[in-house]
Amino acid sequence: MRASLIQIGVNPDESIEARRLRAASLVREQRGADLVVLPELWPVGAFAYESFATEAESLDGPTYEAMSKAAADAGVWLHAGSIVERDPDGPLYNTSLVFSPDGELARTYRKIHRFGFDQGEAVMMGAGEELVTVRLPEATLGLATCYDLRFPELFRGLVDAGATVLVIPAGWPARRREHWTLLARARAVENQSYVLACGTAGTHAGVEQAGHSIVVDPWGEVLAVAGPAEETLTVDLDPAKVTETREQFPALKDRRLGLPAPGNRR
Ligand SMILES: O=C(O)CCC(=O)C(=O)O
């Protein structure tokens, strides 16, 4: 199963329209891959809070249009990263779009853990309430976005729902790059799953992006890692390795769930 992670640059000197065209053409170049992944909020930039309301799109908006065509032209499964979704009946959401190789919108995922504490995304966007997996012929994707990476219980939920490849588009800041790499490897090891973590490159809204998109196998080995600049990583995954790892080192079977809360026993 060949996966390509497009670590696209999000510098403000490029218009959103131009970036959409460029992203579509980068996706088309990945013909021959099984799965292509773009990062979080790449059209607008994850920290461009002042543009969220004006650049919000409906689920059949311009990013949908461009990515649906690009997936169909390339004949690939496309995790098109996320957009600022305008829900006509609700708040804005940070929503990922996954397309099948015929360009159909297969699933959407609204980011569950909003970043910013009491500011930014955390107050400007609604929180997703649903775990999402996507069945591909070779693997089951478990979807998460950026800050979600810090919440291991989300990934356990995805694994319990059958996920074998955890896909994490992000707009991670450079100043916490160590956390990004460490958490991506931790999520792979503890869940005995592939991790595809695709970040953005460049600087926007004054926030330097970490880049360093990373692919980790179910044993925690780093298969590929990008540099800080725009780059596409292409990696061959072996879906059987998930089953093998889970059978040969069956730690997931040793979980002890439902233990009582701490008591007062001495
Ligand atoms: O958790 C972090 O350090 C970064 C999270 C983030 O930038 C985001 O979710 O947009």
mmCIF file with all atom_site columns, N, CA and C and ligand atoms in Angstrom, residues 40 46-47 94 111 113-115 121 145-148 150 171-173 176 179, ligand 1:
data_model
loop_
_atom_site.group_PDB
_atom_site.id
_atom_site.type_symbol
_atom_site.label_atom_id
_atom_site.label_alt_id
_atom_site.label_comp_id
_atom_site.label_asym_id
_atom_site.label_entity_id
_atom_site.label_seq_id
_atom_site.pdbx_PDB_ins_code
_atom_site.Cartn_x
_atom_site.Cartn_y
_atom_site.Cartn_z
_atom_site.occupancy
_atom_site.B_iso_or_equiv
_atom_site.pdbx_formal_charge
_atom_site.auth_seq_id
_atom_site.auth_comp_id
_atom_site.auth_asym_id
_atom_site.auth_atom_id
_atom_site.pdbx_PDB_model_num
ATOM   1  N N  . GLU A 1 40  ? -3.646  19.661 7.776  1.00 0.00 ? 40  GLU A N  1
ATOM   2  C CA . GLU A 1 40  ? -4.774  20.397 8.387  1.00 0.00 ? 40  GLU A CA 1
ATOM   3  C C  . GLU A 1 40  ? -4.890  21.823 7.817  1.00 0.00 ? 40  GLU A C  1
ATOM   4  N N  . ALA A 1 46  ? -3.597  26.983 9.668  1.00 0.00 ? 46  ALA A N  1
ATOM   5  C CA . ALA A 1 46  ? -4.226  26.578 10.937 1.00 0.00 ? 46  ALA A CA 1
ATOM   6  C C  . ALA A 1 46  ? -4.281  27.709 11.971 1.00 0.00 ? 46  ALA A C  1
ATOM   7  N N  . PHE A 1 47  ? -3.401  28.715 11.816 1.00 0.00 ? 47  PHE A N  1
ATOM   8  C CA . PHE A 1 47  ? -3.393  29.800 12.809 1.00 0.00 ? 47  PHE A CA 1
ATOM   9  C C  . PHE A 1 47  ? -3.925  31.114 12.249 1.00 0.00 ? 47  PHE A C  1
ATOM   10 N N  . ASN A 1 94  ? -13.553 22.377 12.098 1.00 0.00 ? 94  ASN A N  1
ATOM   11 C CA . ASN A 1 94  ? -12.310 21.997 11.436 1.00 0.00 ? 94  ASN A CA 1
ATOM   12 C C  . ASN A 1 94  ? -12.541 20.583 10.911 1.00 0.00 ? 94  ASN A C  1
ATOM   13 N N  . LYS A 1 111 ? -12.779 17.703 13.743 1.00 0.00 ? 111 LYS A N  1
ATOM   14 C CA . LYS A 1 111 ? -11.760 17.614 14.799 1.00 0.00 ? 111 LYS A CA 1
ATOM   15 C C  . LYS A 1 111 ? -12.428 17.636 16.174 1.00 0.00 ? 111 LYS A C  1
ATOM   16 N N  . HIS A 1 113 ? -10.774 17.509 19.410 1.00 0.00 ? 113 HIS A N  1
ATOM   17 C CA . HIS A 1 113 ? -10.111 18.346 20.418 1.00 0.00 ? 113 HIS A CA 1
ATOM   18 C C  . HIS A 1 113 ? -9.656  19.645 19.767 1.00 0.00 ? 113 HIS A C  1
ATOM   19 N N  . ARG A 1 114 ? -10.285 20.743 20.138 1.00 0.00 ? 114 ARG A N  1
ATOM   20 C CA . ARG A 1 114 ? -9.969  22.050 19.522 1.00 0.00 ? 114 ARG A CA 1
ATOM   21 C C  . ARG A 1 114 ? -8.804  22.699 20.253 1.00 0.00 ? 114 ARG A C  1
ATOM   22 N N  . PHE A 1 115 ? -7.873  23.252 19.464 1.00 0.00 ? 115 PHE A N  1
ATOM   23 C CA . PHE A 1 115 ? -6.670  23.812 20.060 1.00 0.00 ? 115 PHE A CA 1
ATOM   24 C C  . PHE A 1 115 ? -6.857  25.285 20.421 1.00 0.00 ? 115 PHE A C  1
ATOM   25 N N  . GLU A 1 121 ? -9.011  28.609 17.823 1.00 0.00 ? 121 GLU A N  1
ATOM   26 C CA . GLU A 1 121 ? -9.898  27.542 17.365 1.00 0.00 ? 121 GLU A CA 1
ATOM   27 C C  . GLU A 1 121 ? -10.856 27.073 18.466 1.00 0.00 ? 121 GLU A C  1
ATOM   28 N N  . THR A 1 145 ? -6.972  14.840 14.005 1.00 0.00 ? 145 THR A N  1
ATOM   29 C CA . THR A 1 145 ? -6.412  16.086 13.457 1.00 0.00 ? 145 THR A CA 1
ATOM   30 C C  . THR A 1 145 ? -5.557  16.783 14.511 1.00 0.00 ? 145 THR A C  1
ATOM   31 N N  . CYS A 1 146 ? -4.280  17.012 14.192 1.00 0.00 ? 146 CYS A N  1
ATOM   32 C CA . CYS A 1 146 ? -3.358  17.880 14.934 1.00 0.00 ? 146 CYS A CA 1
ATOM   33 C C  . CYS A 1 146 ? -3.431  17.673 16.461 1.00 0.00 ? 146 CYS A C  1
ATOM   34 N N  . TYR A 1 147 ? -4.003  18.631 17.182 1.00 0.00 ? 147 TYR A N  1
ATOM   35 C CA . TYR A 1 147 ? -4.036  18.585 18.655 1.00 0.00 ? 147 TYR A CA 1
ATOM   36 C C  . TYR A 1 147 ? -4.618  17.261 19.176 1.00 0.00 ? 147 TYR A C  1
ATOM   37 N N  . ASP A 1 148 ? -5.492  16.612 18.384 1.00 0.00 ? 148 ASP A N  1
ATOM   38 C CA . ASP A 1 148 ? -6.014  15.285 18.757 1.00 0.00 ? 148 ASP A CA 1
ATOM   39 C C  . ASP A 1 148 ? -4.877  14.316 19.102 1.00 0.00 ? 148 ASP A C  1
ATOM   40 N N  . ARG A 1 150 ? -2.573  14.494 20.962 1.00 0.00 ? 150 ARG A N  1
ATOM   41 C CA . ARG A 1 150 ? -2.205  14.474 22.388 1.00 0.00 ? 150 ARG A CA 1
ATOM   42 C C  . ARG A 1 150 ? -3.168  13.662 23.257 1.00 0.00 ? 150 ARG A C  1
ATOM   43 N N  . GLY A 1 171 ? -1.231  21.204 11.495 1.00 0.00 ? 171 GLY A N  1
ATOM   44 C CA . GLY A 1 171 ? -0.533  22.460 11.239 1.00 0.00 ? 171 GLY A CA 1
ATOM   45 C C  . GLY A 1 171 ? 0.267   22.735 12.510 1.00 0.00 ? 171 GLY A C  1
ATOM   46 N N  . TRP A 1 172 ? 1.197   21.856 12.808 1.00 0.00 ? 172 TRP A N  1
ATOM   47 C CA . TRP A 1 172 ? 1.905   21.842 14.110 1.00 0.00 ? 172 TRP A CA 1
ATOM   48 C C  . TRP A 1 172 ? 2.984   22.920 14.153 1.00 0.00 ? 172 TRP A C  1
ATOM   49 N N  . PRO A 1 173 ? 3.060   23.698 15.226 1.00 0.00 ? 173 PRO A N  1
ATOM   50 C CA . PRO A 1 173 ? 4.088   24.747 15.299 1.00 0.00 ? 173 PRO A CA 1
ATOM   51 C C  . PRO A 1 173 ? 5.504   24.180 15.500 1.00 0.00 ? 173 PRO A C  1
ATOM   52 N N  . ARG A 1 176 ? 7.171   23.242 18.982 1.00 0.00 ? 176 ARG A N  1
ATOM   53 C CA . ARG A 1 176 ? 6.891   22.001 19.727 1.00 0.00 ? 176 ARG A CA 1
ATOM   54 C C  . ARG A 1 176 ? 7.105   20.776 18.829 1.00 0.00 ? 176 ARG A C  1
ATOM   55 N N  . HIS A 1 179 ? 7.559   17.323 20.455 1.00 0.00 ? 179 HIS A N  1
ATOM   56 C CA . HIS A 1 179 ? 6.319   16.658 20.879 1.00 0.00 ? 179 HIS A CA 1
ATOM   57 C C  . HIS A 1 179 ? 5.676   15.914 19.705 1.00 0.00 ? 179 HIS A C  1
HETATM 58 O O1 . LIG B 2 .   ? -0.724  20.500 20.377 1.00 0.00 ? 1   LIG B O1 1
HETATM 59 C C1 . LIG B 2 .   ? 0.056   21.281 19.820 1.00 0.00 ? 1   LIG B C1 1
HETATM 60 O O2 . LIG B 2 .   ? 1.158   21.531 20.282 1.00 0.00 ? 1   LIG B O2 1
HETATM 61 C C2 . LIG B 2 .   ? -0.314  21.918 18.504 1.00 0.00 ? 1   LIG B C2 1
HETATM 62 C C3 . LIG B 2 .   ? -1.762  21.778 18.161 1.00 0.00 ? 1   LIG B C3 1
HETATM 63 C C4 . LIG B 2 .   ? -2.179  22.648 17.041 1.00 0.00 ? 1   LIG B C4 1
HETATM 64 O O3 . LIG B 2 .   ? -1.431  23.462 16.572 1.00 0.00 ? 1   LIG B O3 1
HETATM 65 C C5 . LIG B 2 .   ? -3.504  22.502 16.439 1.00 0.00 ? 1   LIG B C5 1
HETATM 66 O O4 . LIG B 2 .   ? -4.266  21.605 16.815 1.00 0.00 ? 1   LIG B O4 1
HETATM 67 O O5 . LIG B 2 .   ? -3.834  23.299 15.524 1.00 0.00 ? 1   LIG B O5 1
#
